[in-house]
């Protein structure tokens, strides 16, 4: 049986780069999908504030990841503003999510992405974003619940 999904956009809150080897399990998943014939594009938004405060180099703005078998994965790391979950006793999680989603949507428009489906890795913020953008662009979306917990999700309630 052939894959029904030929082009997949993966939204991930973190994606590894040479200088920041985080979330390697997401990279392994994406590489396996690419090696199974799915054209994968990763959008991994980077928080400007976290980069400054934690002095993290999240990697180049745009790069190509090559799998062991030679398949290529496009990786985009647009920047967005984020806030701590509480600022002056105000829950700012929704504001951060709005910036995250806008950042991803702008990347879709800039790159003229038209995937067959959108996958969000973990509930907040990637999974929620995949659902929202899928609805706006009429593209099927799904998320990986994995090790997420509903506690992260409840921040948005």
PDB file of C-alpha atoms in Angstrom:
ATOM      1  CA  UNK A   1       0.000   0.000   0.000  1.00  0.00           C
ATOM      2  CA  UNK A   2       1.394   3.392  -0.972  1.00  0.00           C
ATOM      3  CA  UNK A   3       1.602   6.361   1.386  1.00  0.00           C
ATOM      4  CA  UNK A   4      -1.377   8.635   1.140  1.00  0.00           C
ATOM      5  CA  UNK A   5       0.656  11.489   2.625  1.00  0.00           C
ATOM      6  CA  UNK A   6       3.427  12.578   0.272  1.00  0.00           C
ATOM      7  CA  UNK A   7       4.165  16.001   1.795  1.00  0.00           C
ATOM      8  CA  UNK A   8       4.146  16.539   5.544  1.00  0.00           C
ATOM      9  CA  UNK A   9       4.843  19.672   7.557  1.00  0.00           C
ATOM     10  CA  UNK A  10       6.115  18.972  11.064  1.00  0.00           C
ATOM     11  CA  UNK A  11       5.757  21.696  13.695  1.00  0.00           C
ATOM     12  CA  UNK A  12       8.106  21.140  16.612  1.00  0.00           C
ATOM     13  CA  UNK A  13       8.843  23.429  19.538  1.00  0.00           C
ATOM     14  CA  UNK A  14      12.440  22.222  19.394  1.00  0.00           C
ATOM     15  CA  UNK A  15      14.433  20.522  16.673  1.00  0.00           C
ATOM     16  CA  UNK A  16      18.104  19.616  16.920  1.00  0.00           C
ATOM     17  CA  UNK A  17      20.909  21.479  15.218  1.00  0.00           C
ATOM     18  CA  UNK A  18      24.663  20.975  15.410  1.00  0.00           C
ATOM     19  CA  UNK A  19      25.013  23.524  18.193  1.00  0.00           C
ATOM     20  CA  UNK A  20      21.807  22.621  20.027  1.00  0.00           C
ATOM     21  CA  UNK A  21      21.242  18.824  20.033  1.00  0.00           C
ATOM     22  CA  UNK A  22      17.786  18.811  21.654  1.00  0.00           C
ATOM     23  CA  UNK A  23      14.747  16.674  20.845  1.00  0.00           C
ATOM     24  CA  UNK A  24      16.767  14.142  18.856  1.00  0.00           C
ATOM     25  CA  UNK A  25      13.785  11.773  19.048  1.00  0.00           C
ATOM     26  CA  UNK A  26      11.808  14.196  16.870  1.00  0.00           C
ATOM     27  CA  UNK A  27      14.663  14.178  14.364  1.00  0.00           C
ATOM     28  CA  UNK A  28      14.663  10.365  14.357  1.00  0.00           C
ATOM     29  CA  UNK A  29      10.926  10.328  13.637  1.00  0.00           C
ATOM     30  CA  UNK A  30      11.243  12.865  10.824  1.00  0.00           C
ATOM     31  CA  UNK A  31      14.215  11.034   9.290  1.00  0.00           C
ATOM     32  CA  UNK A  32      12.275   7.767   9.314  1.00  0.00           C
ATOM     33  CA  UNK A  33       9.295   9.439   7.620  1.00  0.00           C
ATOM     34  CA  UNK A  34      11.606  10.953   4.987  1.00  0.00           C
ATOM     35  CA  UNK A  35      13.272   7.569   4.398  1.00  0.00           C
ATOM     36  CA  UNK A  36       9.812   6.086   3.819  1.00  0.00           C
ATOM     37  CA  UNK A  37       9.229   8.472   0.924  1.00  0.00           C
ATOM     38  CA  UNK A  38       7.475  11.378   2.625  1.00  0.00           C
ATOM     39  CA  UNK A  39       8.692  14.854   1.728  1.00  0.00           C
ATOM     40  CA  UNK A  40       9.175  16.481   5.157  1.00  0.00           C
ATOM     41  CA  UNK A  41       9.414  20.135   6.058  1.00  0.00           C
ATOM     42  CA  UNK A  42      10.072  21.069   9.693  1.00  0.00           C
ATOM     43  CA  UNK A  43       9.082  24.392  11.212  1.00  0.00           C
ATOM     44  CA  UNK A  44      10.687  24.828  14.616  1.00  0.00           C
ATOM     45  CA  UNK A  45      10.041  28.321  15.964  1.00  0.00           C
ATOM     46  CA  UNK A  46      12.722  29.760  18.245  1.00  0.00           C
ATOM     47  CA  UNK A  47      11.861  32.026  21.152  1.00  0.00           C
ATOM     48  CA  UNK A  48      13.893  35.221  20.874  1.00  0.00           C
ATOM     49  CA  UNK A  49      13.727  35.790  24.626  1.00  0.00           C
ATOM     50  CA  UNK A  50      14.879  32.242  25.451  1.00  0.00           C
ATOM     51  CA  UNK A  51      17.766  32.565  22.993  1.00  0.00           C
ATOM     52  CA  UNK A  52      18.895  35.772  24.688  1.00  0.00           C
ATOM     53  CA  UNK A  53      18.313  34.760  28.321  1.00  0.00           C
ATOM     54  CA  UNK A  54      19.669  31.211  28.023  1.00  0.00           C
ATOM     55  CA  UNK A  55      22.257  32.121  25.379  1.00  0.00           C
ATOM     56  CA  UNK A  56      21.149  29.270  23.137  1.00  0.00           C
ATOM     57  CA  UNK A  57      22.089  29.100  19.484  1.00  0.00           C
ATOM     58  CA  UNK A  58      19.111  27.261  17.980  1.00  0.00           C
ATOM     59  CA  UNK A  59      20.780  26.808  14.620  1.00  0.00           C
ATOM     60  CA  UNK A  60      20.540  28.464  11.236  1.00  0.00           C
ATOM     61  CA  UNK A  61      17.305  30.133  10.148  1.00  0.00           C
ATOM     62  CA  UNK A  62      17.063  27.735   7.235  1.00  0.00           C
ATOM     63  CA  UNK A  63      18.871  24.442   6.695  1.00  0.00           C
ATOM     64  CA  UNK A  64      18.725  21.074   4.993  1.00  0.00           C
ATOM     65  CA  UNK A  65      18.972  17.934   7.123  1.00  0.00           C
ATOM     66  CA  UNK A  66      20.129  14.864   5.243  1.00  0.00           C
ATOM     67  CA  UNK A  67      19.131  11.402   6.442  1.00  0.00           C
ATOM     68  CA  UNK A  68      21.546   8.454   6.494  1.00  0.00           C
ATOM     69  CA  UNK A  69      20.073   7.270   3.199  1.00  0.00           C
ATOM     70  CA  UNK A  70      20.408  10.689   1.556  1.00  0.00           C
ATOM     71  CA  UNK A  71      16.878  12.034   1.792  1.00  0.00           C
ATOM     72  CA  UNK A  72      16.640  15.756   2.429  1.00  0.00           C
ATOM     73  CA  UNK A  73      14.509  17.494   5.040  1.00  0.00           C
ATOM     74  CA  UNK A  74      13.981  21.260   4.943  1.00  0.00           C
ATOM     75  CA  UNK A  75      14.189  22.863   8.390  1.00  0.00           C
ATOM     76  CA  UNK A  76      13.001  26.396   9.101  1.00  0.00           C
ATOM     77  CA  UNK A  77      13.591  28.127  12.444  1.00  0.00           C
ATOM     78  CA  UNK A  78      11.665  31.409  12.467  1.00  0.00           C
ATOM     79  CA  UNK A  79      11.907  33.631  15.542  1.00  0.00           C
ATOM     80  CA  UNK A  80       9.044  34.731  17.772  1.00  0.00           C
ATOM     81  CA  UNK A  81       8.549  36.581  21.068  1.00  0.00           C
ATOM     82  CA  UNK A  82       7.648  34.531  24.116  1.00  0.00           C
ATOM     83  CA  UNK A  83       6.889  35.392  27.713  1.00  0.00           C
ATOM     84  CA  UNK A  84       7.037  33.462  30.948  1.00  0.00           C
ATOM     85  CA  UNK A  85       3.722  31.812  31.846  1.00  0.00           C
ATOM     86  CA  UNK A  86       3.067  34.432  34.494  1.00  0.00           C
ATOM     87  CA  UNK A  87       4.135  38.030  34.259  1.00  0.00           C
ATOM     88  CA  UNK A  88       2.975  40.386  37.014  1.00  0.00           C
ATOM     89  CA  UNK A  89       0.343  37.777  38.019  1.00  0.00           C
ATOM     90  CA  UNK A  90      -1.031  37.710  34.461  1.00  0.00           C
ATOM     91  CA  UNK A  91      -1.172  34.410  32.581  1.00  0.00           C
ATOM     92  CA  UNK A  92       0.768  35.224  29.401  1.00  0.00           C
ATOM     93  CA  UNK A  93       0.731  31.714  27.920  1.00  0.00           C
ATOM     94  CA  UNK A  94      -1.967  32.656  25.409  1.00  0.00           C
ATOM     95  CA  UNK A  95       0.009  35.693  24.237  1.00  0.00           C
ATOM     96  CA  UNK A  96       3.065  33.491  23.686  1.00  0.00           C
ATOM     97  CA  UNK A  97       0.923  30.959  21.808  1.00  0.00           C
ATOM     98  CA  UNK A  98      -0.486  33.681  19.540  1.00  0.00           C
ATOM     99  CA  UNK A  99       3.059  34.788  18.639  1.00  0.00           C
ATOM    100  CA  UNK A 100       4.093  31.151  18.085  1.00  0.00           C
ATOM    101  CA  UNK A 101       1.133  30.466  15.799  1.00  0.00           C
ATOM    102  CA  UNK A 102       1.579  33.702  13.857  1.00  0.00           C
ATOM    103  CA  UNK A 103       5.244  32.837  13.358  1.00  0.00           C
ATOM    104  CA  UNK A 104       4.379  29.394  11.948  1.00  0.00           C
ATOM    105  CA  UNK A 105       1.567  30.730   9.761  1.00  0.00           C
ATOM    106  CA  UNK A 106       3.900  33.401   8.348  1.00  0.00           C
ATOM    107  CA  UNK A 107       6.384  30.649   7.489  1.00  0.00           C
ATOM    108  CA  UNK A 108       3.640  28.739   5.653  1.00  0.00           C
ATOM    109  CA  UNK A 109       2.846  31.838   3.616  1.00  0.00           C
ATOM    110  CA  UNK A 110       6.468  32.830   3.012  1.00  0.00           C
ATOM    111  CA  UNK A 111       7.427  29.329   1.805  1.00  0.00           C
ATOM    112  CA  UNK A 112       4.080  28.759   0.027  1.00  0.00           C
ATOM    113  CA  UNK A 113       3.766  25.423   1.828  1.00  0.00           C
ATOM    114  CA  UNK A 114       0.925  23.147   0.752  1.00  0.00           C
ATOM    115  CA  UNK A 115       1.458  19.880   2.625  1.00  0.00           C
ATOM    116  CA  UNK A 116      -0.985  16.978   2.533  1.00  0.00           C
ATOM    117  CA  UNK A 117      -1.054  17.087   6.351  1.00  0.00           C
ATOM    118  CA  UNK A 118       0.392  18.962   9.329  1.00  0.00           C
ATOM    119  CA  UNK A 119       1.872  17.165  12.342  1.00  0.00           C
ATOM    120  CA  UNK A 120       2.415  18.934  15.668  1.00  0.00           C
ATOM    121  CA  UNK A 121       4.856  17.335  18.085  1.00  0.00           C
ATOM    122  CA  UNK A 122       3.364  17.524  21.596  1.00  0.00           C
ATOM    123  CA  UNK A 123       0.217  19.368  22.603  1.00  0.00           C
ATOM    124  CA  UNK A 124       1.476  22.821  23.555  1.00  0.00           C
ATOM    125  CA  UNK A 125       2.224  24.702  21.455  1.00  0.00           C
ATOM    126  CA  UNK A 126       2.993  22.642  18.341  1.00  0.00           C
ATOM    127  CA  UNK A 127      -0.036  20.330  18.406  1.00  0.00           C
ATOM    128  CA  UNK A 128      -2.481  23.157  19.054  1.00  0.00           C
ATOM    129  CA  UNK A 129      -0.818  25.182  16.315  1.00  0.00           C
ATOM    130  CA  UNK A 130      -1.046  22.286  13.837  1.00  0.00           C
ATOM    131  CA  UNK A 131      -4.776  22.033  14.562  1.00  0.00           C
ATOM    132  CA  UNK A 132      -5.408  25.760  14.259  1.00  0.00           C
ATOM    133  CA  UNK A 133      -3.384  26.204  11.074  1.00  0.00           C
ATOM    134  CA  UNK A 134      -4.868  23.059   9.577  1.00  0.00           C
ATOM    135  CA  UNK A 135      -8.318  24.484  10.176  1.00  0.00           C
ATOM    136  CA  UNK A 136      -7.423  27.893   8.709  1.00  0.00           C
ATOM    137  CA  UNK A 137      -5.767  26.389   5.610  1.00  0.00           C
ATOM    138  CA  UNK A 138      -8.135  23.380   5.278  1.00  0.00           C
ATOM    139  CA  UNK A 139      -5.277  20.896   5.682  1.00  0.00           C
ATOM    140  CA  UNK A 140      -5.697  17.735   7.792  1.00  0.00           C
ATOM    141  CA  UNK A 141      -3.671  17.891  10.996  1.00  0.00           C
ATOM    142  CA  UNK A 142      -2.748  15.619  13.875  1.00  0.00           C
ATOM    143  CA  UNK A 143      -0.499  15.712  16.907  1.00  0.00           C
ATOM    144  CA  UNK A 144       1.811  13.456  18.835  1.00  0.00           C
ATOM    145  CA  UNK A 145       0.725  13.338  22.460  1.00  0.00           C
ATOM    146  CA  UNK A 146       3.756  11.324  23.559  1.00  0.00           C
ATOM    147  CA  UNK A 147       5.176  12.462  26.850  1.00  0.00           C
ATOM    148  CA  UNK A 148       3.061  15.599  26.983  1.00  0.00           C
ATOM    149  CA  UNK A 149       0.815  16.071  29.922  1.00  0.00           C
ATOM    150  CA  UNK A 150      -2.503  17.799  30.202  1.00  0.00           C
ATOM    151  CA  UNK A 151      -0.915  20.079  32.800  1.00  0.00           C
ATOM    152  CA  UNK A 152       0.841  21.930  29.970  1.00  0.00           C
ATOM    153  CA  UNK A 153      -2.422  22.208  28.100  1.00  0.00           C
ATOM    154  CA  UNK A 154      -4.317  23.572  31.092  1.00  0.00           C
ATOM    155  CA  UNK A 155      -2.111  26.659  31.092  1.00  0.00           C
ATOM    156  CA  UNK A 156      -4.179  27.814  28.102  1.00  0.00           C
ATOM    157  CA  UNK A 157      -7.562  27.373  29.770  1.00  0.00           C
TER     158      UNK A 157
END
